[in-house]
């Protein structure tokens, strides 16, 4: 028997997402998570940077709609990534802000869009003595939030990184120094010789592997250099660490760390100070988030410190501290 064709297939399929839900409640975030993409960002007179990235992309949803059109999120991501490959987008936080803006265009019912990007990329480094070339994996975080207004959308973006380093405990080092001083005095070593010894040979202490995190949120028209963020993180701990070390390198890393002992609190404060020195052009409402976690070697817990503040708040605190010391 010949079956007549179903004419309903020739009609346009219904847009179920646009129908009214049974429960009419607004939703803060609707979207997709863990969208894996390879991102190639061009740089002026440098090799492109390759990021292995995960994207989380959200829009808000009014209570009048059953669902969001999630396929549009994938379309926007692919479109902007192609722009990045062609050189139109040369910063990953800018990539996120472009995606956030385009999502407002594609989701006409949304008042707010949000894009998270978590990435890993390789940084080339040289060891301090032998100058051996090695690589380090750095975790990078970027985010953008776009809000619809009666005029142009308001976009805030952020860029941050997480870097691993080494810290040496000042407290235990001071205990060891006092003990060594008593031993040297008992051996009739004169004070000048003792002082000269301690200036060249720092005392033993326990160490931690530190994980520093620094993120800066700005208006869309401002730029924060990712490589400078990474440098601030590395310089704020007692010493950097390396994947490959020759004997001379190993000794130098340990010496550097013990000559520069820092508590977890010291690392956060040092980052804040360096942020103000390096990014003094940023507007006062730029938001700085700093975190430091030290994995203790002689304790079963981790040490942690954090600060979140605007640039203006940090400037006021440091200026107040300078005036108090004058």
mmCIF file of C-alpha atoms in Angstrom:
data_model
loop_
_atom_site.group_PDB
_atom_site.id
_atom_site.type_symbol
_atom_site.label_atom_id
_atom_site.label_comp_id
_atom_site.label_asym_id
_atom_site.label_seq_id
_atom_site.Cartn_x
_atom_site.Cartn_y
_atom_site.Cartn_z
ATOM 1 C CA UNK A 1 0.000 0.000 0.000
ATOM 2 C CA UNK A 2 1.328 3.433 -0.858
ATOM 3 C CA UNK A 3 1.514 5.736 2.140
ATOM 4 C CA UNK A 4 0.693 9.375 1.567
ATOM 5 C CA UNK A 5 3.509 11.783 2.578
ATOM 6 C CA UNK A 6 3.078 13.553 5.891
ATOM 7 C CA UNK A 7 2.574 17.177 4.901
ATOM 8 C CA UNK A 8 3.293 18.294 8.467
ATOM 9 C CA UNK A 9 7.023 17.782 7.841
ATOM 10 C CA UNK A 10 6.919 20.450 5.180
ATOM 11 C CA UNK A 11 5.740 23.001 7.660
ATOM 12 C CA UNK A 12 8.109 24.949 9.897
ATOM 13 C CA UNK A 13 8.860 23.084 13.108
ATOM 14 C CA UNK A 14 7.466 24.763 16.232
ATOM 15 C CA UNK A 15 9.829 26.799 18.415
ATOM 16 C CA UNK A 16 9.240 25.042 21.723
ATOM 17 C CA UNK A 17 11.681 27.329 23.549
ATOM 18 C CA UNK A 18 9.485 30.327 22.728
ATOM 19 C CA UNK A 19 6.399 28.838 24.329
ATOM 20 C CA UNK A 20 5.236 29.766 27.807
ATOM 21 C CA UNK A 21 6.543 27.578 30.677
ATOM 22 C CA UNK A 22 4.291 25.929 33.243
ATOM 23 C CA UNK A 23 6.115 27.824 36.006
ATOM 24 C CA UNK A 24 6.738 31.454 35.038
ATOM 25 C CA UNK A 25 9.922 32.286 36.949
ATOM 26 C CA UNK A 26 12.880 34.300 35.690
ATOM 27 C CA UNK A 27 16.197 32.429 35.509
ATOM 28 C CA UNK A 28 19.524 34.117 36.249
ATOM 29 C CA UNK A 29 21.698 31.874 34.092
ATOM 30 C CA UNK A 30 20.789 29.543 31.248
ATOM 31 C CA UNK A 31 23.430 28.252 28.884
ATOM 32 C CA UNK A 32 26.167 25.735 28.219
ATOM 33 C CA UNK A 33 29.215 24.695 30.225
ATOM 34 C CA UNK A 34 32.535 23.093 29.366
ATOM 35 C CA UNK A 35 32.505 23.892 25.662
ATOM 36 C CA UNK A 36 36.008 22.858 24.628
ATOM 37 C CA UNK A 37 37.735 24.949 21.970
ATOM 38 C CA UNK A 38 41.257 25.523 20.682
ATOM 39 C CA UNK A 39 41.845 29.286 20.636
ATOM 40 C CA UNK A 40 44.569 30.930 18.566
ATOM 41 C CA UNK A 41 45.179 34.587 19.432
ATOM 42 C CA UNK A 42 47.459 36.687 17.237
ATOM 43 C CA UNK A 43 50.012 39.102 18.691
ATOM 44 C CA UNK A 44 51.856 41.965 17.015
ATOM 45 C CA UNK A 45 55.264 40.816 15.755
ATOM 46 C CA UNK A 46 55.072 37.681 17.912
ATOM 47 C CA UNK A 47 54.005 34.114 17.394
ATOM 48 C CA UNK A 48 50.308 33.401 17.960
ATOM 49 C CA UNK A 49 49.369 32.137 21.415
ATOM 50 C CA UNK A 50 47.476 28.850 21.517
ATOM 51 C CA UNK A 51 45.021 28.296 24.378
ATOM 52 C CA UNK A 52 43.312 25.005 25.175
ATOM 53 C CA UNK A 53 40.074 26.443 26.528
ATOM 54 C CA UNK A 54 36.783 25.600 28.204
ATOM 55 C CA UNK A 55 33.920 28.058 27.820
ATOM 56 C CA UNK A 56 30.847 28.575 30.006
ATOM 57 C CA UNK A 57 28.282 30.780 28.264
ATOM 58 C CA UNK A 58 25.068 32.060 29.872
ATOM 59 C CA UNK A 59 22.140 34.384 29.264
ATOM 60 C CA UNK A 60 19.354 35.354 31.617
ATOM 61 C CA UNK A 61 15.870 34.113 30.716
ATOM 62 C CA UNK A 62 12.525 35.818 31.395
ATOM 63 C CA UNK A 63 9.716 33.848 32.976
ATOM 64 C CA UNK A 64 7.652 34.173 29.804
ATOM 65 C CA UNK A 65 9.923 31.828 27.815
ATOM 66 C CA UNK A 66 10.257 28.081 28.279
ATOM 67 C CA UNK A 67 13.890 27.922 27.165
ATOM 68 C CA UNK A 68 16.869 29.663 25.554
ATOM 69 C CA UNK A 69 18.127 28.883 22.078
ATOM 70 C CA UNK A 70 21.441 27.315 23.063
ATOM 71 C CA UNK A 71 22.588 26.655 19.504
ATOM 72 C CA UNK A 72 23.087 30.410 19.146
ATOM 73 C CA UNK A 73 25.740 30.258 21.876
ATOM 74 C CA UNK A 74 27.815 27.795 19.846
ATOM 75 C CA UNK A 75 27.364 29.874 16.691
ATOM 76 C CA UNK A 76 28.640 33.024 18.415
ATOM 77 C CA UNK A 77 31.663 31.277 19.952
ATOM 78 C CA UNK A 78 32.701 29.811 16.579
ATOM 79 C CA UNK A 79 32.185 33.152 14.854
ATOM 80 C CA UNK A 80 34.370 35.070 17.302
ATOM 81 C CA UNK A 81 37.045 32.363 17.372
ATOM 82 C CA UNK A 82 37.310 32.697 13.613
ATOM 83 C CA UNK A 83 37.832 36.442 14.087
ATOM 84 C CA UNK A 84 40.620 35.661 16.559
ATOM 85 C CA UNK A 85 42.295 33.327 14.087
ATOM 86 C CA UNK A 86 42.116 36.028 11.421
ATOM 87 C CA UNK A 87 43.677 38.550 13.802
ATOM 88 C CA UNK A 88 40.614 40.677 14.563
ATOM 89 C CA UNK A 89 40.624 39.720 18.256
ATOM 90 C CA UNK A 90 44.061 39.713 19.897
ATOM 91 C CA UNK A 91 43.228 39.420 23.618
ATOM 92 C CA UNK A 92 41.369 36.567 25.238
ATOM 93 C CA UNK A 93 39.424 38.843 27.597
ATOM 94 C CA UNK A 94 38.431 40.895 24.536
ATOM 95 C CA UNK A 95 37.352 37.676 22.879
ATOM 96 C CA UNK A 96 35.040 37.043 25.831
ATOM 97 C CA UNK A 97 33.605 40.573 25.678
ATOM 98 C CA UNK A 98 32.917 40.256 21.940
ATOM 99 C CA UNK A 99 31.093 36.973 22.572
ATOM 100 C CA UNK A 100 29.069 38.593 25.389
ATOM 101 C CA UNK A 101 28.037 41.497 23.124
ATOM 102 C CA UNK A 102 27.052 39.247 20.242
ATOM 103 C CA UNK A 103 24.978 37.063 22.569
ATOM 104 C CA UNK A 104 22.851 40.107 23.414
ATOM 105 C CA UNK A 105 22.234 40.550 19.684
ATOM 106 C CA UNK A 106 21.306 36.900 19.171
ATOM 107 C CA UNK A 107 19.208 36.552 22.356
ATOM 108 C CA UNK A 108 16.891 39.536 22.030
ATOM 109 C CA UNK A 109 14.991 38.546 25.186
ATOM 110 C CA UNK A 110 18.144 38.585 27.390
ATOM 111 C CA UNK A 111 19.218 41.573 29.474
ATOM 112 C CA UNK A 112 22.490 40.032 30.658
ATOM 113 C CA UNK A 113 25.043 37.678 29.126
ATOM 114 C CA UNK A 114 28.086 36.113 30.732
ATOM 115 C CA UNK A 115 31.114 34.333 29.308
ATOM 116 C CA UNK A 116 33.779 32.415 31.261
ATOM 117 C CA UNK A 117 36.958 31.101 29.666
ATOM 118 C CA UNK A 118 39.363 28.750 31.453
ATOM 119 C CA UNK A 119 42.542 27.998 29.554
ATOM 120 C CA UNK A 120 45.981 26.493 29.732
ATOM 121 C CA UNK A 121 48.979 27.553 27.707
ATOM 122 C CA UNK A 122 52.703 26.952 27.779
ATOM 123 C CA UNK A 123 55.187 29.607 28.880
ATOM 124 C CA UNK A 124 58.833 29.232 27.858
ATOM 125 C CA UNK A 125 61.345 29.865 30.652
ATOM 126 C CA UNK A 126 65.092 29.705 31.314
ATOM 127 C CA UNK A 127 66.631 28.328 34.484
ATOM 128 C CA UNK A 128 68.645 30.877 36.514
ATOM 129 C CA UNK A 129 72.188 29.475 36.149
ATOM 130 C CA UNK A 130 72.519 27.028 33.241
ATOM 131 C CA UNK A 131 69.905 28.912 31.162
ATOM 132 C CA UNK A 132 68.281 25.609 30.284
ATOM 133 C CA UNK A 133 65.044 26.124 28.358
ATOM 134 C CA UNK A 134 61.954 24.551 29.890
ATOM 135 C CA UNK A 135 58.204 25.100 29.768
ATOM 136 C CA UNK A 136 55.574 25.844 32.358
ATOM 137 C CA UNK A 137 51.815 25.407 32.185
ATOM 138 C CA UNK A 138 49.929 28.520 33.310
ATOM 139 C CA UNK A 139 46.204 28.505 34.048
ATOM 140 C CA UNK A 140 44.432 31.524 32.587
ATOM 141 C CA UNK A 141 40.975 32.844 33.454
ATOM 142 C CA UNK A 142 38.983 35.349 31.404
ATOM 143 C CA UNK A 143 35.417 36.598 31.854
ATOM 144 C CA UNK A 144 33.036 39.150 30.404
ATOM 145 C CA UNK A 145 29.569 40.305 31.453
ATOM 146 C CA UNK A 146 27.371 42.382 29.125
ATOM 147 C CA UNK A 147 24.242 44.210 30.319
ATOM 148 C CA UNK A 148 21.647 45.661 27.991
ATOM 149 C CA UNK A 149 20.847 49.373 28.345
ATOM 150 C CA UNK A 150 18.745 51.890 26.423
ATOM 151 C CA UNK A 151 21.909 52.783 24.505
ATOM 152 C CA UNK A 152 25.045 50.692 24.046
ATOM 153 C CA UNK A 153 25.523 47.604 26.279
ATOM 154 C CA UNK A 154 27.698 47.974 29.366
ATOM 155 C CA UNK A 155 30.498 45.391 29.330
ATOM 156 C CA UNK A 156 32.932 44.509 32.103
ATOM 157 C CA UNK A 157 35.755 42.092 31.406
ATOM 158 C CA UNK A 158 38.455 40.447 33.499
ATOM 159 C CA UNK A 159 41.717 38.639 32.905
ATOM 160 C CA UNK A 160 43.644 36.564 35.434
ATOM 161 C CA UNK A 161 46.134 33.768 35.916
ATOM 162 C CA UNK A 162 47.192 31.144 38.424
ATOM 163 C CA UNK A 163 50.913 30.472 38.823
ATOM 164 C CA UNK A 164 52.832 28.004 40.977
ATOM 165 C CA UNK A 165 55.927 29.065 42.903
ATOM 166 C CA UNK A 166 57.826 28.482 46.149
ATOM 167 C CA UNK A 167 57.751 30.191 49.529
ATOM 168 C CA UNK A 168 60.056 29.923 52.550
ATOM 169 C CA UNK A 169 58.716 30.437 56.081
ATOM 170 C CA UNK A 170 60.232 33.488 57.882
ATOM 171 C CA UNK A 171 59.221 32.274 61.342
ATOM 172 C CA UNK A 172 61.050 28.933 61.287
ATOM 173 C CA UNK A 173 64.014 30.612 59.619
ATOM 174 C CA UNK A 174 64.319 33.091 62.477
ATOM 175 C CA UNK A 175 64.230 30.232 65.002
ATOM 176 C CA UNK A 176 67.033 28.453 63.130
ATOM 177 C CA UNK A 177 69.058 31.674 62.898
ATOM 178 C CA UNK A 178 68.906 32.238 66.661
ATOM 179 C CA UNK A 179 70.041 28.683 67.276
ATOM 180 C CA UNK A 180 72.941 29.000 64.810
ATOM 181 C CA UNK A 181 73.970 32.288 66.413
ATOM 182 C CA UNK A 182 74.208 30.672 69.849
ATOM 183 C CA UNK A 183 76.313 27.836 68.424
ATOM 184 C CA UNK A 184 78.699 30.245 66.676
ATOM 185 C CA UNK A 185 79.019 32.389 69.796
ATOM 186 C CA UNK A 186 79.811 29.229 71.774
ATOM 187 C CA UNK A 187 82.627 28.551 69.297
ATOM 188 C CA UNK A 188 84.026 32.036 70.039
ATOM 189 C CA UNK A 189 83.257 33.385 66.557
ATOM 190 C CA UNK A 190 83.243 37.188 66.689
ATOM 191 C CA UNK A 191 80.084 39.182 65.928
ATOM 192 C CA UNK A 192 81.322 40.709 62.646
ATOM 193 C CA UNK A 193 82.110 37.262 61.259
ATOM 194 C CA UNK A 194 78.715 35.951 62.363
ATOM 195 C CA UNK A 195 76.944 38.874 60.670
ATOM 196 C CA UNK A 196 78.961 38.385 57.483
ATOM 197 C CA UNK A 197 78.088 34.681 57.470
ATOM 198 C CA UNK A 198 74.347 35.267 57.842
ATOM 199 C CA UNK A 199 74.362 37.891 55.068
ATOM 200 C CA UNK A 200 75.707 35.269 52.645
ATOM 201 C CA UNK A 201 74.138 32.043 53.912
ATOM 202 C CA UNK A 202 70.446 32.209 54.865
ATOM 203 C CA UNK A 203 69.253 29.778 57.490
ATOM 204 C CA UNK A 204 67.212 26.654 56.832
ATOM 205 C CA UNK A 205 63.429 26.795 57.058
ATOM 206 C CA UNK A 206 60.467 24.815 55.851
ATOM 207 C CA UNK A 207 59.103 25.497 52.379
ATOM 208 C CA UNK A 208 55.752 25.514 50.657
ATOM 209 C CA UNK A 209 54.605 25.135 47.114
ATOM 210 C CA UNK A 210 52.582 28.279 46.585
ATOM 211 C CA UNK A 211 49.711 28.873 44.174
ATOM 212 C CA UNK A 212 49.093 32.532 43.449
ATOM 213 C CA UNK A 213 45.995 33.860 41.692
ATOM 214 C CA UNK A 214 45.574 37.395 40.358
ATOM 215 C CA UNK A 215 42.587 38.676 38.385
ATOM 216 C CA UNK A 216 41.764 42.244 37.318
ATOM 217 C CA UNK A 217 38.310 43.377 36.188
ATOM 218 C CA UNK A 218 38.016 46.527 34.072
ATOM 219 C CA UNK A 219 35.755 48.377 31.680
ATOM 220 C CA UNK A 220 35.762 47.018 28.157
ATOM 221 C CA UNK A 221 37.931 49.837 26.768
ATOM 222 C CA UNK A 222 40.856 49.181 29.137
ATOM 223 C CA UNK A 223 43.601 46.621 28.672
ATOM 224 C CA UNK A 224 45.560 44.551 31.202
ATOM 225 C CA UNK A 225 48.595 42.654 29.923
ATOM 226 C CA UNK A 226 48.381 38.947 30.747
ATOM 227 C CA UNK A 227 52.149 38.455 30.691
ATOM 228 C CA UNK A 228 52.558 41.232 33.268
ATOM 229 C CA UNK A 229 50.014 39.524 35.532
ATOM 230 C CA UNK A 230 52.053 36.327 35.306
ATOM 231 C CA UNK A 231 55.267 38.240 36.128
ATOM 232 C CA UNK A 232 53.672 39.841 39.197
ATOM 233 C CA UNK A 233 52.568 36.443 40.463
ATOM 234 C CA UNK A 234 56.033 34.930 40.049
ATOM 235 C CA UNK A 235 57.832 37.867 41.663
ATOM 236 C CA UNK A 236 55.521 37.968 44.680
ATOM 237 C CA UNK A 237 56.572 34.580 46.058
ATOM 238 C CA UNK A 238 59.950 33.650 47.522
ATOM 239 C CA UNK A 239 61.161 32.049 44.290
ATOM 240 C CA UNK A 240 60.005 30.653 41.009
ATOM 241 C CA UNK A 241 60.114 26.931 40.333
ATOM 242 C CA UNK A 242 61.105 25.074 37.173
ATOM 243 C CA UNK A 243 60.299 21.796 35.472
ATOM 244 C CA UNK A 244 63.983 21.040 34.830
ATOM 245 C CA UNK A 245 66.924 22.070 37.032
ATOM 246 C CA UNK A 246 70.651 21.396 36.750
ATOM 247 C CA UNK A 247 72.671 21.219 39.989
ATOM 248 C CA UNK A 248 73.679 24.879 39.863
ATOM 249 C CA UNK A 249 70.088 25.905 39.109
ATOM 250 C CA UNK A 250 68.770 23.894 42.029
ATOM 251 C CA UNK A 251 71.166 25.537 44.456
ATOM 252 C CA UNK A 252 70.303 28.995 43.154
ATOM 253 C CA UNK A 253 66.526 28.429 43.462
ATOM 254 C CA UNK A 254 66.883 27.270 47.055
ATOM 255 C CA UNK A 255 69.218 30.175 47.880
ATOM 256 C CA UNK A 256 66.869 32.731 46.307
ATOM 257 C CA UNK A 257 63.879 31.378 48.226
ATOM 258 C CA UNK A 258 65.650 31.400 51.593
ATOM 259 C CA UNK A 259 67.000 34.908 51.026
ATOM 260 C CA UNK A 260 63.448 36.050 50.352
ATOM 261 C CA UNK A 261 61.225 34.362 52.980
ATOM 262 C CA UNK A 262 57.532 35.254 52.835
ATOM 263 C CA UNK A 263 54.354 34.378 54.656
ATOM 264 C CA UNK A 264 51.215 33.708 52.636
ATOM 265 C CA UNK A 265 50.029 37.170 53.706
ATOM 266 C CA UNK A 266 53.232 38.749 52.392
ATOM 267 C CA UNK A 267 52.599 37.292 48.932
ATOM 268 C CA UNK A 268 49.129 38.824 48.673
ATOM 269 C CA UNK A 269 50.300 42.232 49.874
ATOM 270 C CA UNK A 270 53.251 42.188 47.499
ATOM 271 C CA UNK A 271 50.934 41.404 44.579
ATOM 272 C CA UNK A 272 48.682 44.325 45.507
ATOM 273 C CA UNK A 273 51.655 46.682 45.655
ATOM 274 C CA UNK A 274 52.962 45.541 42.279
ATOM 275 C CA UNK A 275 49.502 45.834 40.676
ATOM 276 C CA UNK A 276 49.305 49.501 41.675
ATOM 277 C CA UNK A 277 52.810 50.164 40.354
ATOM 278 C CA UNK A 278 52.312 48.384 37.029
ATOM 279 C CA UNK A 279 48.687 49.256 36.261
ATOM 280 C CA UNK A 280 48.523 52.820 37.547
ATOM 281 C CA UNK A 281 46.579 53.856 34.419
ATOM 282 C CA UNK A 282 43.517 51.767 35.336
ATOM 283 C CA UNK A 283 40.356 53.489 36.538
ATOM 284 C CA UNK A 284 39.626 53.504 40.260
ATOM 285 C CA UNK A 285 36.625 51.181 39.908
ATOM 286 C CA UNK A 286 38.755 48.364 38.438
ATOM 287 C CA UNK A 287 38.472 45.348 40.736
ATOM 288 C CA UNK A 288 41.521 43.354 41.850
ATOM 289 C CA UNK A 289 41.169 39.810 43.208
ATOM 290 C CA UNK A 290 44.267 38.241 44.780
ATOM 291 C CA UNK A 291 44.551 34.772 46.324
ATOM 292 C CA UNK A 292 47.494 32.814 47.641
ATOM 293 C CA UNK A 293 47.459 29.194 48.807
ATOM 294 C CA UNK A 294 50.588 27.644 50.338
ATOM 295 C CA UNK A 295 50.779 23.871 50.668
ATOM 296 C CA UNK A 296 52.589 23.440 53.973
ATOM 297 C CA UNK A 297 55.445 20.950 54.275
ATOM 298 C CA UNK A 298 55.438 20.491 58.090
ATOM 299 C CA UNK A 299 51.679 20.819 58.623
ATOM 300 C CA UNK A 300 48.741 18.850 57.305
ATOM 301 C CA UNK A 301 46.847 21.997 56.329
ATOM 302 C CA UNK A 302 47.317 24.737 53.735
ATOM 303 C CA UNK A 303 47.853 28.420 54.496
ATOM 304 C CA UNK A 304 45.591 30.871 52.644
ATOM 305 C CA UNK A 305 45.192 34.630 52.192
ATOM 306 C CA UNK A 306 42.954 36.695 49.938
ATOM 307 C CA UNK A 307 42.133 40.298 49.071
ATOM 308 C CA UNK A 308 39.450 41.708 46.795
ATOM 309 C CA UNK A 309 39.289 45.477 46.374
ATOM 310 C CA UNK A 310 39.033 48.252 43.831
ATOM 311 C CA UNK A 311 42.133 50.068 42.645
ATOM 312 C CA UNK A 312 40.890 53.195 44.465
ATOM 313 C CA UNK A 313 40.572 51.315 47.764
ATOM 314 C CA UNK A 314 44.107 49.916 47.514
ATOM 315 C CA UNK A 315 45.536 53.330 46.626
ATOM 316 C CA UNK A 316 43.839 54.893 49.671
ATOM 317 C CA UNK A 317 45.207 52.186 51.988
ATOM 318 C CA UNK A 318 48.776 52.434 50.716
ATOM 319 C CA UNK A 319 48.725 56.237 50.794
ATOM 320 C CA UNK A 320 47.408 56.146 54.361
ATOM 321 C CA UNK A 321 50.181 53.728 55.326
ATOM 322 C CA UNK A 322 52.851 56.017 53.809
ATOM 323 C CA UNK A 323 51.498 59.052 55.652
ATOM 324 C CA UNK A 324 51.475 57.146 58.946
ATOM 325 C CA UNK A 325 55.141 56.215 58.449
ATOM 326 C CA UNK A 326 56.274 59.735 57.500
#
